Coordinates of C-alpha atoms in Angstrom, one line a residue:
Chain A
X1 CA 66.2 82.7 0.4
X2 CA 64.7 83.1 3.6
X3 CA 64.3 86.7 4.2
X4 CA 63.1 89.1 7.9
X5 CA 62.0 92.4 7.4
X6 CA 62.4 94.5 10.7
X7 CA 60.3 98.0 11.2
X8 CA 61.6 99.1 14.2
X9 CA 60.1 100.8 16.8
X10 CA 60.3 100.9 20.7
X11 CA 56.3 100.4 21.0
X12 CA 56.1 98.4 18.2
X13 CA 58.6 96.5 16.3
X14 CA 56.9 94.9 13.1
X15 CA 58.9 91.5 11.9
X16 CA 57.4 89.8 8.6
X17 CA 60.0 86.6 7.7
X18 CA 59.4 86.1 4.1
X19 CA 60.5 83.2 1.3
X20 CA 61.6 83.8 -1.7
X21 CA 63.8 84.3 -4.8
X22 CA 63.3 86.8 -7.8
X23 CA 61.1 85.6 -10.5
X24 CA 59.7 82.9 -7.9
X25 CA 56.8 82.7 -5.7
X26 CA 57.2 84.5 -1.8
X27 CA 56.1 82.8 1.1
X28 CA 54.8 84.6 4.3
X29 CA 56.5 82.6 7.1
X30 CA 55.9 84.8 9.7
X31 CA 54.3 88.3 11.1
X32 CA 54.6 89.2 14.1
X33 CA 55.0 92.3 16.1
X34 CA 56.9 93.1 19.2
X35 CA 56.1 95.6 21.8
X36 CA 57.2 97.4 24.4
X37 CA 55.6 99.5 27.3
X38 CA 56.2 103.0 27.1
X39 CA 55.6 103.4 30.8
X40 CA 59.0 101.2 30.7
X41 CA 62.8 102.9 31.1
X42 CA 64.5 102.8 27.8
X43 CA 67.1 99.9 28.8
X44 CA 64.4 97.7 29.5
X45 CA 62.7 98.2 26.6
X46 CA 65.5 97.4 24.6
X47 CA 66.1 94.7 26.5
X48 CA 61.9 93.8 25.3
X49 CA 63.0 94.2 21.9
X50 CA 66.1 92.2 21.9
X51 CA 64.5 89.3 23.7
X52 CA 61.4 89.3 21.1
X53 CA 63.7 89.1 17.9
X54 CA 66.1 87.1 19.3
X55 CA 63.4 84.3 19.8
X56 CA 61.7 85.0 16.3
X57 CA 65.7 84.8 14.8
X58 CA 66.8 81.4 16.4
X59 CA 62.9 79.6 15.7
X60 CA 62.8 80.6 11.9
X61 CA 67.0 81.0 11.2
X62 CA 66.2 83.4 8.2
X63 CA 69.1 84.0 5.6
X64 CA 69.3 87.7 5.8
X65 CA 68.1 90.6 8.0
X66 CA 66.8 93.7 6.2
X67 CA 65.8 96.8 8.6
X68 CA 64.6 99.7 7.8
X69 CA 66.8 102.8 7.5
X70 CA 65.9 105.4 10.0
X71 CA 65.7 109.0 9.3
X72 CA 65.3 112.2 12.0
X73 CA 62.7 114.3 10.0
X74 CA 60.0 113.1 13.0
X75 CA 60.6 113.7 16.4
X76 CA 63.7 113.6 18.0
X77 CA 62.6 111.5 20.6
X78 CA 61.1 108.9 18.8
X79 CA 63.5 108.8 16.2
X80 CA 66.5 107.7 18.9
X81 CA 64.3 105.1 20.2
X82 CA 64.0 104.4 16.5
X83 CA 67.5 104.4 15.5
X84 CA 67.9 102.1 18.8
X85 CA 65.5 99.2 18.1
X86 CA 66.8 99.3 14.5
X87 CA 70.4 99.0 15.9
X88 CA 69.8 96.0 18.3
X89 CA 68.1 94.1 15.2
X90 CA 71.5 94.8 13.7
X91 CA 73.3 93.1 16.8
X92 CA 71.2 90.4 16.5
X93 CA 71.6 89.3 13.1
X94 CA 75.6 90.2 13.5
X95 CA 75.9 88.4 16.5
X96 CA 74.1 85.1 14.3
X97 CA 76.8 85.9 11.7
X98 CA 73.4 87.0 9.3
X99 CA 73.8 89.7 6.4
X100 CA 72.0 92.8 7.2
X101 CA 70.7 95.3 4.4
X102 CA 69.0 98.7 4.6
X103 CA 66.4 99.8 3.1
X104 CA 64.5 103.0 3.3
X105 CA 60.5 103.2 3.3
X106 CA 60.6 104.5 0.1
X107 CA 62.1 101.5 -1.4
X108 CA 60.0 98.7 0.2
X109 CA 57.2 100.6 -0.6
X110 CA 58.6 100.8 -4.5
X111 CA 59.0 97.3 -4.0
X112 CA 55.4 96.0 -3.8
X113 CA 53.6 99.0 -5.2
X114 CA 55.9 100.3 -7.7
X115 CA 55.6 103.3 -6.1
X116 CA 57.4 104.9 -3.3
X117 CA 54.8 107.4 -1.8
X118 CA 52.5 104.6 -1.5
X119 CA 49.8 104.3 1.5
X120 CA 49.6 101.9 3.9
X121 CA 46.2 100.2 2.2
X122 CA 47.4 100.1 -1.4
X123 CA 51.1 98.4 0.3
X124 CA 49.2 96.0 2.4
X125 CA 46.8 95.1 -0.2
X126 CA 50.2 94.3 -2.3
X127 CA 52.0 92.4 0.3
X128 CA 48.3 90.5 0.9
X129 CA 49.0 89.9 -3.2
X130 CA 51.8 88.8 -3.6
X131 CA 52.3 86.6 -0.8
X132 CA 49.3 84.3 -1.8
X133 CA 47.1 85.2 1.4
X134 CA 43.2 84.8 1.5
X135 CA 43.5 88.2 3.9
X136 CA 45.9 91.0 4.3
X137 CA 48.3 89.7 7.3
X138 CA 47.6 90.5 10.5
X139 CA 48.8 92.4 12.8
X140 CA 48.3 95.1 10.8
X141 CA 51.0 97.3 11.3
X142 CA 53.6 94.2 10.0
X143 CA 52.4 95.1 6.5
X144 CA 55.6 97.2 6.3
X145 CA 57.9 94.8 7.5
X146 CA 56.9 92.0 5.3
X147 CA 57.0 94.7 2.2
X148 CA 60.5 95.2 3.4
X149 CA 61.5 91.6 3.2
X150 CA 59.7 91.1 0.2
X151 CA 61.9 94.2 -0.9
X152 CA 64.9 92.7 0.3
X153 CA 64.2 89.5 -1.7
X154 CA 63.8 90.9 -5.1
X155 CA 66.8 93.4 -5.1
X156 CA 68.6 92.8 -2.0
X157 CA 69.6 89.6 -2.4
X158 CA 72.7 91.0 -5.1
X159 CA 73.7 93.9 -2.6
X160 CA 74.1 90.8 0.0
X161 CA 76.4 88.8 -2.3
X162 CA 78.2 92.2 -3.2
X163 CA 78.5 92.8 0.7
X164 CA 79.8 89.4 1.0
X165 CA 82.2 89.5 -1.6
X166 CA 83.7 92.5 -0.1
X167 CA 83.9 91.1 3.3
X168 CA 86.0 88.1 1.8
X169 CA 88.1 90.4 0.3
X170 CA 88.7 92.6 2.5
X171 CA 89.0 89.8 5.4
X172 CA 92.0 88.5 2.8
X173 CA 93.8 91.8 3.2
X174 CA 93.6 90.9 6.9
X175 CA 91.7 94.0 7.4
X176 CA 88.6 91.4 9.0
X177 CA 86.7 91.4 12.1
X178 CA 85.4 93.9 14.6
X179 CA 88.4 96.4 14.5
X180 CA 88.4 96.8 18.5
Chain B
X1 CA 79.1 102.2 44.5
X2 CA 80.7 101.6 41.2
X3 CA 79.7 103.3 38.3
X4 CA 80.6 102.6 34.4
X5 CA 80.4 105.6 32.5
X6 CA 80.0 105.2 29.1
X7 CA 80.2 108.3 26.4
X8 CA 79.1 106.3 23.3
X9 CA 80.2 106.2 20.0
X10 CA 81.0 104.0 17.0
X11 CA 84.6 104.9 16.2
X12 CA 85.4 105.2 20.2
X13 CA 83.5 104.4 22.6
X14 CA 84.6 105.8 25.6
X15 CA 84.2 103.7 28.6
X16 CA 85.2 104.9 32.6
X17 CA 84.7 103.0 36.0
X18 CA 84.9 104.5 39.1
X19 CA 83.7 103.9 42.9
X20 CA 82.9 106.4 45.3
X21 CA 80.3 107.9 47.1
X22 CA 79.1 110.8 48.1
X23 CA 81.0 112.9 50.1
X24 CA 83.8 110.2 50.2
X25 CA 86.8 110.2 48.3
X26 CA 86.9 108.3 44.6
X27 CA 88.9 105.7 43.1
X28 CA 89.4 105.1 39.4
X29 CA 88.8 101.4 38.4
X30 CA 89.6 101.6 34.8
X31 CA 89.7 103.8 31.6
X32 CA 89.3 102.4 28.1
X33 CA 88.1 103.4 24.3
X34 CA 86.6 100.8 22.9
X35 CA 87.2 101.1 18.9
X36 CA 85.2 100.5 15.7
X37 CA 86.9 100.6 12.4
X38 CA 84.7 103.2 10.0
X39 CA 85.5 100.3 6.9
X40 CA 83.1 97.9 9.0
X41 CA 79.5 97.5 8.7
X42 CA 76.9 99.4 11.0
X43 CA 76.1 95.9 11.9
X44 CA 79.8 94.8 12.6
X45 CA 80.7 97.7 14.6
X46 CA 77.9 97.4 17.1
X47 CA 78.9 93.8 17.8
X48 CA 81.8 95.3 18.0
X49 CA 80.7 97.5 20.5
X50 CA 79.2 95.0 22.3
X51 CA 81.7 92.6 22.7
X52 CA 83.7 95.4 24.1
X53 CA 81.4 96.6 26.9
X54 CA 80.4 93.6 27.4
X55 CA 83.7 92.2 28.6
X56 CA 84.6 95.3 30.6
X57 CA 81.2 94.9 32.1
X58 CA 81.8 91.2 33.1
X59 CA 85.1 91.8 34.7
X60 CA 84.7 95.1 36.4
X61 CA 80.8 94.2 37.4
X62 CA 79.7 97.8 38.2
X63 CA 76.8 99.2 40.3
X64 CA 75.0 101.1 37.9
X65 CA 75.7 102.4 34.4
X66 CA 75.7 106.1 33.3
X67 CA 75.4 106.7 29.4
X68 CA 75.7 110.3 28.4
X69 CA 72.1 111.3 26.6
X70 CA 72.6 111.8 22.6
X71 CA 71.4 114.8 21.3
X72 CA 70.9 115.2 17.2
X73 CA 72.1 118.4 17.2
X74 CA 75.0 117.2 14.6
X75 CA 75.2 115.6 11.8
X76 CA 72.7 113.3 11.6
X77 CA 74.1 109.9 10.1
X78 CA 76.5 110.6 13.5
X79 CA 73.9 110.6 15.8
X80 CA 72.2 107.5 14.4
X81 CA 75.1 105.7 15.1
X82 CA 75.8 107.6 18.4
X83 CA 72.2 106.6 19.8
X84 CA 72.9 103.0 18.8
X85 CA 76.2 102.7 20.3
X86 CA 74.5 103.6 23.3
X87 CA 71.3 101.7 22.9
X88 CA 73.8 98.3 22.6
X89 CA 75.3 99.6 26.2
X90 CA 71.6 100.6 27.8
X91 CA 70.7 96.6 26.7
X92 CA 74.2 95.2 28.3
X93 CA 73.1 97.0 31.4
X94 CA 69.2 96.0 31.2
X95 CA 70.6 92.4 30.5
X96 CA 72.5 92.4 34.1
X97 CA 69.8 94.1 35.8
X98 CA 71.9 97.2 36.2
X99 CA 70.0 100.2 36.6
X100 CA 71.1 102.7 33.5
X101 CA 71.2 106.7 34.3
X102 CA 71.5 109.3 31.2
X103 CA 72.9 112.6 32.0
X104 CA 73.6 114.9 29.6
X105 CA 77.4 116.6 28.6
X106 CA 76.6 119.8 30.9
X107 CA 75.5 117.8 33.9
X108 CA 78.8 115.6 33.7
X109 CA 80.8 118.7 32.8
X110 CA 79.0 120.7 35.8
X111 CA 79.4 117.6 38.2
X112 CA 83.1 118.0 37.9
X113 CA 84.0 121.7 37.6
X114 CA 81.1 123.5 38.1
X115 CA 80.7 124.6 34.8
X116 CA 78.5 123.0 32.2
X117 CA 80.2 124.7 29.6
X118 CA 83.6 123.8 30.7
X119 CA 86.1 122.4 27.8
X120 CA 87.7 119.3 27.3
X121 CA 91.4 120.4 29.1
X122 CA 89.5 121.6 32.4
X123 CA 87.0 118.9 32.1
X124 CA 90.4 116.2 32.0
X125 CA 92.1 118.8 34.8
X126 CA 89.2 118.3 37.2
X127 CA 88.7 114.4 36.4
X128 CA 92.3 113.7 37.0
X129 CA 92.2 115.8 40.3
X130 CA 89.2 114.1 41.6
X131 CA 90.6 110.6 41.3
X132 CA 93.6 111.7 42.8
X133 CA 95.5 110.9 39.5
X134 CA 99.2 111.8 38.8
X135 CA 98.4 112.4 35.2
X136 CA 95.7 113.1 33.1
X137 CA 94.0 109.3 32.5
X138 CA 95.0 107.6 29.2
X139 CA 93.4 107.3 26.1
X140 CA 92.8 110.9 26.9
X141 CA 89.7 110.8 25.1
X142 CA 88.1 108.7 28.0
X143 CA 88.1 111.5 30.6
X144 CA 84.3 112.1 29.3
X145 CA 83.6 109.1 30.8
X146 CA 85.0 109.5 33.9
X147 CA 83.2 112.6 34.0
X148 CA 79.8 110.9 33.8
X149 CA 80.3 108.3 36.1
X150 CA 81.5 110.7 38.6
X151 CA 78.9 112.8 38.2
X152 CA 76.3 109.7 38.3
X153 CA 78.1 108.8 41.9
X154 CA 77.5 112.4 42.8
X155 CA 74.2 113.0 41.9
X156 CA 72.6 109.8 39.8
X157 CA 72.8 107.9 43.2
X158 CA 69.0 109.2 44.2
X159 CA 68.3 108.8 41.0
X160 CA 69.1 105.0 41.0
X161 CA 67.4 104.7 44.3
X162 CA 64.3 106.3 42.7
X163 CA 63.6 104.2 39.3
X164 CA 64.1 101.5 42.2
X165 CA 61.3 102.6 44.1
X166 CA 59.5 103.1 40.9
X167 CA 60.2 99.9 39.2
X168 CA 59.7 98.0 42.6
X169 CA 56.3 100.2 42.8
X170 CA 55.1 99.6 39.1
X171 CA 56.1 95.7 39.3
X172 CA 53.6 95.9 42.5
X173 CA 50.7 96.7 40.6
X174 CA 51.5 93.8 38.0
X175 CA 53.2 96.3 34.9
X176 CA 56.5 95.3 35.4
X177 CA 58.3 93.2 33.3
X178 CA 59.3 94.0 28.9
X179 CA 55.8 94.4 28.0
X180 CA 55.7 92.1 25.5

């Protein structure tokens, strides 16, 4: 299961594509981070963002799409720019047909650490770990994307298969599609 | 000039063309509400949204685009989605090379009937009035986005004009572009 981890951001949008199955070995396949300008309007930006994972979506056609869940305890500001980047991730991996999960920091960082109040050193040195690398991945800041695929990998892969299940059922009780 | 106006959403997402200028009489193009079923994904329902304002886009090939600005005043699972809905229309703008405008509720609700406090009946009065209407526009719920796209004719046409300038200005000294 081929596995990208999206932290979104507007200045930064960390993507780690990750390889894996639980109980198995993970493979780094990717890190890579895509920014924006803040001197930029907001529509363009987006538009930065969209062509950036776009590119990294259609070179390394990953299986799933996990994206971090947004919350609005920081700055309001920031956190719709936030909720924004996170949300044309989702369009992306929709618009591919691609499963998308949630999952909060907590739980990536719960993930690689075994615990959820983790800092970034002790989670990169973890992600560096686990995925077999001679030095923790670089850029830095993608550590928390690839602990969210890694995430996604060990306990997302079920809530995927759940998701699909109910989407076949609930396509069968012609209740399917985009509801426009 | 012809302006979409677009009062995001998830479940509707109210969408309203117009074409005016100022000082000169205005003539509706369209009304719609484009709809997301609740059942669906977060994923789903902004494809959803997308395919939606995307079509209405290609056909009606506005000017500009006005989105009203997203507060998180509310309830803030809402406003995620709110502030996504209309991140996927900033992007179908950016993606045409459409300059995107925000103005918030009051300045739409001033822009029409002077108030910025006005409610919803005098806000759908004043709307149908100004596009010379002989009933209040269906879905009803759309009048919002008349509202903004009026006032974007009204006042966001300077406004256009200046990120112009500014964009023209910045892409001068070699920052324009995504920033990638």
């Amino acid at each position: 299961m081929r596995v990208m981890g999206v932290d979104p951001g507007l200045t930064r949008c960390g993507v780690g594509v990750v390889e894996g199955a639980p109980g198995k070995p993970l493979r780094l396949v990717r890190v890579d981070v895509v920014r924006t300008s803040p001197d930029d309007d907001i529509a363009l930006r987006l538009l930065g963002i969209e062509t950036g994972i776009a590119a990294l979506l259609d070179e390394l056609r990953p299986d799933a799409v996990a994206v971090e869940r947004v919350f609005s305890q920081h700055n309001v500001r920031t956190v719709m720019g936030t909720a924004q980047a996170a949300g044309v991730a989702m369009l992306l991996a929709a618009r591919r047909g691609l499963p998308v999960a949630m999952h909060t920091p907590s739980e990536a960082k719960a993930a690689v650490t075994g615990n959820g109040r983790a800092d970034k050193a002790q989670v990169t040195m973890m992600v560096t770990r686990l995925l077999r690398l001679d030095a923790a991945p670089r850029p830095a800041d993608a550590a928390d994307a690839l602990a969210l695929a890694i995430c996604h990998v060990w306990r997302g892969g079920a809530r995927t298969r759940l998701d699909q299940a109910r989407l076949a059922a609930r396509a069968g009780r012609g209740k399917g599609g985009v509801g426009q």
